[in-house]
Amino acid sequence: MTDRIRVLVVDDDAAARALHGRYVTGAPGFTVVGSAGSGEAAVAQALGGVDLVLLDMRLPDISGVEVLHRLRTLGAEGIDVLVISSSQDQVTVRQALAAHVIGYLVKPFTEETLRQRLETYRVERRARAEADRDRSLSQGDIDRLLGTGTVRLPDRPAPTALPKGLAPVTLERVRAALDPVTLVSAADVAAACGLSRATAQRYLEHLVTTGVLDLAHRYGARGRPRILYRLAPPPPD
């Protein structure tokens, strides 16, 4: 049964993990290979060999967005992620979508709803695999395959026009205020660039949407999570 899609279920609630695992087990073509109740455990298990992660955004140690960032940084590009979360605020949803997840399913949901999503994913995954088999490789693709064992498809071209109200010079200034390691807040960027926090936020959101920035949540003892930004890692050669 090696053609079955291997699924990791991630949720901080043990009952939810068990329930969602049963839903997945009942879906044709899928098998649950593990479950995790924290972000750190999710990353470790995902790198051990899974095809799809059902990922909750609210975890006790690191956020689901941070899990997405770490998987991408560690080169786990072959792993797909379906978000399953009770979070419906725009910030969380946009962060997840910016990380190119395959879907965002709001909890609670029925078994039928999840099975429909999984079936759609299974069909699309098979179509992608068939397209990859039929694609001709250039000499550069072959050289990279020899060197790394993988062929990376070209990224989507970046949009040439900025949204209304954003200036290229200011955008570059905001981008220069960030780096791939240090996490900073919108207030930090605003202070560094001499902008209002609202203006800095608009530029940061644009950079997240275009894939230039990654985000992370830092949860305090109470209240909303603090949103932090850093440059996204470059794609592997």
mmCIF file of C-alpha atoms in Angstrom:
data_model
loop_
_atom_site.group_PDB
_atom_site.id
_atom_site.type_symbol
_atom_site.label_atom_id
_atom_site.label_comp_id
_atom_site.label_asym_id
_atom_site.label_seq_id
_atom_site.Cartn_x
_atom_site.Cartn_y
_atom_site.Cartn_z
ATOM 1 C CA MET A 1 0.000 0.000 0.000
ATOM 2 C CA THR A 2 2.930 2.342 -0.760
ATOM 3 C CA ASP A 3 0.702 4.551 -2.887
ATOM 4 C CA ARG A 4 -1.309 5.663 0.134
ATOM 5 C CA ILE A 5 -0.830 9.280 1.203
ATOM 6 C CA ARG A 6 0.914 9.467 4.587
ATOM 7 C CA VAL A 7 -0.701 11.969 6.974
ATOM 8 C CA LEU A 8 0.523 13.607 10.178
ATOM 9 C CA VAL A 9 -2.223 15.049 12.415
ATOM 10 C CA VAL A 10 -1.142 18.062 14.504
ATOM 11 C CA ASP A 11 -3.367 19.528 17.215
ATOM 12 C CA ASP A 12 -2.785 20.509 20.836
ATOM 13 C CA ASP A 13 -6.020 18.767 21.865
ATOM 14 C CA ALA A 14 -5.680 14.983 22.188
ATOM 15 C CA ALA A 15 -9.382 14.389 21.532
ATOM 16 C CA ALA A 16 -9.223 16.460 18.340
ATOM 17 C CA ARG A 17 -6.144 14.547 17.171
ATOM 18 C CA ALA A 18 -7.925 11.243 17.693
ATOM 19 C CA LEU A 19 -11.097 12.428 15.960
ATOM 20 C CA HIS A 20 -9.315 13.878 12.938
ATOM 21 C CA GLY A 21 -7.160 10.769 12.727
ATOM 22 C CA ARG A 22 -10.297 8.636 12.484
ATOM 23 C CA TYR A 23 -11.640 10.922 9.764
ATOM 24 C CA VAL A 24 -8.409 10.531 7.771
ATOM 25 C CA THR A 25 -8.330 6.763 8.246
ATOM 26 C CA GLY A 26 -11.821 6.560 6.763
ATOM 27 C CA ALA A 27 -10.775 8.433 3.617
ATOM 28 C CA PRO A 28 -9.763 6.195 0.693
ATOM 29 C CA GLY A 29 -6.089 6.434 -0.210
ATOM 30 C CA PHE A 30 -4.907 7.961 3.089
ATOM 31 C CA THR A 31 -3.191 6.590 6.166
ATOM 32 C CA VAL A 32 -2.270 8.261 9.445
ATOM 33 C CA VAL A 33 1.419 7.741 10.213
ATOM 34 C CA GLY A 34 1.640 9.926 13.309
ATOM 35 C CA SER A 35 0.205 12.671 15.490
ATOM 36 C CA ALA A 36 1.737 15.580 17.383
ATOM 37 C CA GLY A 37 0.513 17.911 20.106
ATOM 38 C CA SER A 38 3.176 20.614 19.730
ATOM 39 C CA GLY A 39 4.925 22.513 16.972
ATOM 40 C CA GLU A 40 8.386 21.146 17.765
ATOM 41 C CA ALA A 41 7.081 17.575 17.633
ATOM 42 C CA ALA A 42 5.246 18.327 14.394
ATOM 43 C CA VAL A 43 8.412 19.511 12.657
ATOM 44 C CA ALA A 44 10.425 16.530 13.862
ATOM 45 C CA GLN A 45 7.814 13.996 12.754
ATOM 46 C CA ALA A 46 7.100 15.703 9.441
ATOM 47 C CA LEU A 47 10.762 15.512 8.483
ATOM 48 C CA GLY A 48 10.654 11.799 9.244
ATOM 49 C CA GLY A 49 8.597 11.142 6.122
ATOM 50 C CA VAL A 50 5.031 12.293 5.534
ATOM 51 C CA ASP A 51 3.133 13.580 2.507
ATOM 52 C CA LEU A 52 0.458 15.719 4.158
ATOM 53 C CA VAL A 53 0.222 17.528 7.491
ATOM 54 C CA LEU A 54 -3.108 18.500 9.040
ATOM 55 C CA LEU A 55 -1.887 21.512 10.992
ATOM 56 C CA ASP A 56 -3.586 23.457 13.760
ATOM 57 C CA MET A 57 -2.477 27.101 14.052
ATOM 58 C CA ARG A 58 -2.713 27.303 17.851
ATOM 59 C CA LEU A 59 -0.040 25.164 19.479
ATOM 60 C CA PRO A 60 1.432 25.363 22.976
ATOM 61 C CA ASP A 61 5.063 26.080 22.070
ATOM 62 C CA ILE A 62 5.385 27.618 18.597
ATOM 63 C CA SER A 63 2.592 28.687 16.275
ATOM 64 C CA GLY A 64 1.448 26.832 13.195
ATOM 65 C CA VAL A 65 2.923 29.658 11.102
ATOM 66 C CA GLU A 66 6.306 29.012 12.709
ATOM 67 C CA VAL A 67 5.936 25.308 11.899
ATOM 68 C CA LEU A 68 5.341 26.232 8.251
ATOM 69 C CA HIS A 69 8.412 28.474 8.255
ATOM 70 C CA ARG A 70 10.639 25.779 9.746
ATOM 71 C CA LEU A 71 9.499 23.130 7.304
ATOM 72 C CA ARG A 72 10.276 25.482 4.431
ATOM 73 C CA THR A 73 13.634 26.514 5.896
ATOM 74 C CA LEU A 74 14.640 22.882 6.391
ATOM 75 C CA GLY A 75 13.823 22.060 2.778
ATOM 76 C CA ALA A 76 10.664 20.009 3.341
ATOM 77 C CA GLU A 77 9.073 21.327 0.149
ATOM 78 C CA GLY A 78 7.572 17.966 -0.779
ATOM 79 C CA ILE A 79 5.304 18.077 2.272
ATOM 80 C CA ASP A 80 1.841 19.572 1.748
ATOM 81 C CA VAL A 81 -0.076 21.231 4.583
ATOM 82 C CA LEU A 82 -3.809 21.518 5.157
ATOM 83 C CA VAL A 83 -4.597 23.960 7.951
ATOM 84 C CA ILE A 84 -7.306 22.879 10.404
ATOM 85 C CA SER A 85 -7.934 25.691 12.858
ATOM 86 C CA SER A 86 -10.558 27.603 14.792
ATOM 87 C CA SER A 87 -8.686 30.837 13.974
ATOM 88 C CA GLN A 88 -10.581 32.937 11.460
ATOM 89 C CA ASP A 89 -8.912 36.327 11.862
ATOM 90 C CA GLN A 90 -7.482 37.854 8.704
ATOM 91 C CA VAL A 91 -3.895 37.918 9.964
ATOM 92 C CA THR A 92 -3.722 34.204 10.707
ATOM 93 C CA VAL A 93 -5.494 33.220 7.494
ATOM 94 C CA ARG A 94 -3.251 35.452 5.367
ATOM 95 C CA GLN A 95 -0.127 34.131 7.062
ATOM 96 C CA ALA A 96 -1.137 30.546 6.312
ATOM 97 C CA LEU A 97 -2.071 31.267 2.706
ATOM 98 C CA ALA A 98 1.198 33.142 2.170
ATOM 99 C CA ALA A 99 2.980 29.913 3.127
ATOM 100 C CA HIS A 100 1.238 28.157 0.193
ATOM 101 C CA VAL A 101 -0.836 25.692 2.175
ATOM 102 C CA ILE A 102 -3.233 23.553 0.139
ATOM 103 C CA GLY A 103 -6.284 24.664 2.108
ATOM 104 C CA TYR A 104 -7.660 26.220 5.279
ATOM 105 C CA LEU A 105 -10.428 24.333 7.047
ATOM 106 C CA VAL A 106 -12.181 26.046 9.967
ATOM 107 C CA LYS A 107 -12.967 23.929 13.028
ATOM 108 C CA PRO A 108 -15.286 22.374 13.869
ATOM 109 C CA PHE A 109 -15.999 20.467 10.666
ATOM 110 C CA THR A 110 -17.720 17.220 9.768
ATOM 111 C CA GLU A 111 -16.081 14.030 8.596
ATOM 112 C CA GLU A 112 -17.691 14.492 5.193
ATOM 113 C CA THR A 113 -16.227 17.978 4.835
ATOM 114 C CA LEU A 114 -12.706 16.749 5.540
ATOM 115 C CA ARG A 115 -13.094 13.728 3.296
ATOM 116 C CA GLN A 116 -14.178 15.949 0.406
ATOM 117 C CA ARG A 117 -11.106 18.138 0.911
ATOM 118 C CA LEU A 118 -8.858 15.086 1.060
ATOM 119 C CA GLU A 119 -10.365 13.599 -2.093
ATOM 120 C CA THR A 120 -9.820 16.866 -3.978
ATOM 121 C CA TYR A 121 -6.235 16.941 -2.761
ATOM 122 C CA ARG A 122 -5.653 13.305 -3.771
ATOM 123 C CA VAL A 123 -6.866 13.976 -7.320
ATOM 124 C CA GLU A 124 -4.780 17.153 -7.630
ATOM 125 C CA ARG A 125 -1.715 15.422 -6.220
ATOM 126 C CA ARG A 126 -2.015 12.650 -8.771
ATOM 127 C CA ALA A 127 -2.404 15.206 -11.572
ATOM 128 C CA ARG A 128 0.740 17.039 -10.407
ATOM 129 C CA ALA A 129 2.697 13.797 -10.336
ATOM 130 C CA GLU A 130 1.603 12.936 -13.861
ATOM 131 C CA ALA A 131 2.509 16.421 -15.089
ATOM 132 C CA ASP A 132 5.977 16.099 -13.522
ATOM 133 C CA ARG A 133 6.528 12.767 -15.265
ATOM 134 C CA ASP A 134 5.582 14.254 -18.619
ATOM 135 C CA ARG A 135 7.682 17.421 -18.235
ATOM 136 C CA SER A 136 10.881 17.563 -20.309
ATOM 137 C CA LEU A 137 14.006 18.511 -18.382
ATOM 138 C CA SER A 138 16.438 21.164 -19.592
ATOM 139 C CA GLN A 139 20.198 20.703 -19.259
ATOM 140 C CA GLY A 140 20.104 22.973 -16.197
ATOM 141 C CA ASP A 141 17.379 20.811 -14.628
ATOM 142 C CA ILE A 142 19.438 17.687 -15.254
ATOM 143 C CA ASP A 143 22.569 19.263 -13.768
ATOM 144 C CA ARG A 144 20.634 20.297 -10.645
ATOM 145 C CA LEU A 145 19.115 16.826 -10.397
ATOM 146 C CA LEU A 146 22.577 15.276 -10.500
ATOM 147 C CA GLY A 147 23.782 17.661 -7.821
ATOM 148 C CA THR A 148 20.849 17.722 -5.413
ATOM 149 C CA GLY A 149 18.495 14.909 -6.334
ATOM 150 C CA THR A 150 15.631 17.359 -6.890
ATOM 151 C CA VAL A 151 14.364 19.589 -9.650
ATOM 152 C CA ARG A 152 12.714 22.810 -8.570
ATOM 153 C CA LEU A 153 10.035 24.182 -10.862
ATOM 154 C CA PRO A 154 10.302 27.890 -11.679
ATOM 155 C CA ASP A 155 8.657 30.188 -9.164
ATOM 156 C CA ARG A 156 5.691 32.270 -10.217
ATOM 157 C CA PRO A 157 6.854 35.644 -11.571
ATOM 158 C CA ALA A 158 6.589 38.459 -9.074
ATOM 159 C CA PRO A 159 4.031 41.143 -9.865
ATOM 160 C CA THR A 160 5.541 44.259 -11.448
ATOM 161 C CA ALA A 161 3.015 46.820 -10.151
ATOM 162 C CA LEU A 162 2.701 47.782 -6.503
ATOM 163 C CA PRO A 163 -0.712 48.162 -4.885
ATOM 164 C CA LYS A 164 -2.062 51.680 -4.738
ATOM 165 C CA GLY A 165 -0.473 53.766 -1.994
ATOM 166 C CA LEU A 166 2.839 51.855 -1.854
ATOM 167 C CA ALA A 167 6.056 53.443 -3.125
ATOM 168 C CA PRO A 168 9.034 51.392 -4.456
ATOM 169 C CA VAL A 169 11.595 53.438 -2.511
ATOM 170 C CA THR A 170 9.757 52.987 0.784
ATOM 171 C CA LEU A 171 9.191 49.300 0.050
ATOM 172 C CA GLU A 172 12.920 48.779 -0.382
ATOM 173 C CA ARG A 173 13.602 50.680 2.849
ATOM 174 C CA VAL A 174 11.201 48.423 4.729
ATOM 175 C CA ARG A 175 12.738 45.327 3.184
ATOM 176 C CA ALA A 176 16.224 46.496 4.176
ATOM 177 C CA ALA A 177 15.090 46.749 7.798
ATOM 178 C CA LEU A 178 14.607 42.967 7.984
ATOM 179 C CA ASP A 179 16.892 39.938 7.853
ATOM 180 C CA PRO A 180 16.382 36.145 7.717
ATOM 181 C CA VAL A 181 17.266 35.507 11.369
ATOM 182 C CA THR A 182 16.071 38.296 13.648
ATOM 183 C CA LEU A 183 12.325 38.555 14.181
ATOM 184 C CA VAL A 184 11.005 42.136 14.350
ATOM 185 C CA SER A 185 7.583 43.679 14.893
ATOM 186 C CA ALA A 186 5.754 46.228 12.783
ATOM 187 C CA ALA A 187 6.568 48.818 15.454
ATOM 188 C CA ASP A 188 10.284 47.990 15.158
ATOM 189 C CA VAL A 189 10.170 48.422 11.381
ATOM 190 C CA ALA A 190 8.213 51.653 11.687
ATOM 191 C CA ALA A 191 10.819 53.102 14.051
ATOM 192 C CA ALA A 192 13.737 51.985 11.869
ATOM 193 C CA CYS A 193 12.210 53.451 8.708
ATOM 194 C CA GLY A 194 10.661 56.596 10.149
ATOM 195 C CA LEU A 195 7.135 55.508 9.283
ATOM 196 C CA SER A 196 3.884 55.274 11.175
ATOM 197 C CA ARG A 197 3.054 51.794 12.434
ATOM 198 C CA ALA A 198 -0.001 51.611 10.135
ATOM 199 C CA THR A 199 2.112 52.498 7.088
ATOM 200 C CA ALA A 200 4.810 49.990 7.998
ATOM 201 C CA GLN A 201 2.097 47.353 8.465
ATOM 202 C CA ARG A 202 0.801 47.906 4.911
ATOM 203 C CA TYR A 203 4.255 47.387 3.438
ATOM 204 C CA LEU A 204 4.901 44.340 5.600
ATOM 205 C CA GLU A 205 1.611 42.753 4.550
ATOM 206 C CA HIS A 206 2.493 43.300 0.894
ATOM 207 C CA LEU A 207 5.887 41.637 1.400
ATOM 208 C CA VAL A 208 4.205 38.686 3.118
ATOM 209 C CA THR A 209 1.709 38.311 0.262
ATOM 210 C CA THR A 210 4.508 38.281 -2.326
ATOM 211 C CA GLY A 211 6.512 35.699 -0.376
ATOM 212 C CA VAL A 212 9.385 38.008 0.594
ATOM 213 C CA LEU A 213 8.672 37.774 4.322
ATOM 214 C CA ASP A 214 7.749 35.020 6.741
ATOM 215 C CA LEU A 215 5.814 35.548 9.941
ATOM 216 C CA ALA A 216 5.871 34.051 13.397
ATOM 217 C CA HIS A 217 3.572 34.247 16.400
ATOM 218 C CA ARG A 218 4.804 34.787 19.919
ATOM 219 C CA TYR A 219 2.149 34.056 22.522
ATOM 220 C CA GLY A 220 2.208 35.826 25.865
ATOM 221 C CA ALA A 221 0.438 34.853 29.063
ATOM 222 C CA ARG A 222 -2.785 36.410 27.821
ATOM 223 C CA GLY A 223 -4.240 38.365 24.918
ATOM 224 C CA ARG A 224 -3.584 38.228 21.195
ATOM 225 C CA PRO A 225 -0.320 36.780 19.859
ATOM 226 C CA ARG A 226 2.451 39.189 18.896
ATOM 227 C CA ILE A 227 3.161 39.106 15.150
ATOM 228 C CA LEU A 228 6.821 39.180 14.092
ATOM 229 C CA TYR A 229 8.480 39.292 10.681
ATOM 230 C CA ARG A 230 11.696 38.133 8.998
ATOM 231 C CA LEU A 231 12.956 37.644 5.458
ATOM 232 C CA ALA A 232 11.927 34.324 3.928
ATOM 233 C CA PRO A 233 14.800 31.953 3.166
ATOM 234 C CA PRO A 234 15.910 31.850 -0.480
ATOM 235 C CA PRO A 235 14.817 28.810 -2.509
ATOM 236 C CA PRO A 236 17.429 26.050 -2.784
ATOM 237 C CA ASP A 237 19.423 25.892 -6.007
#
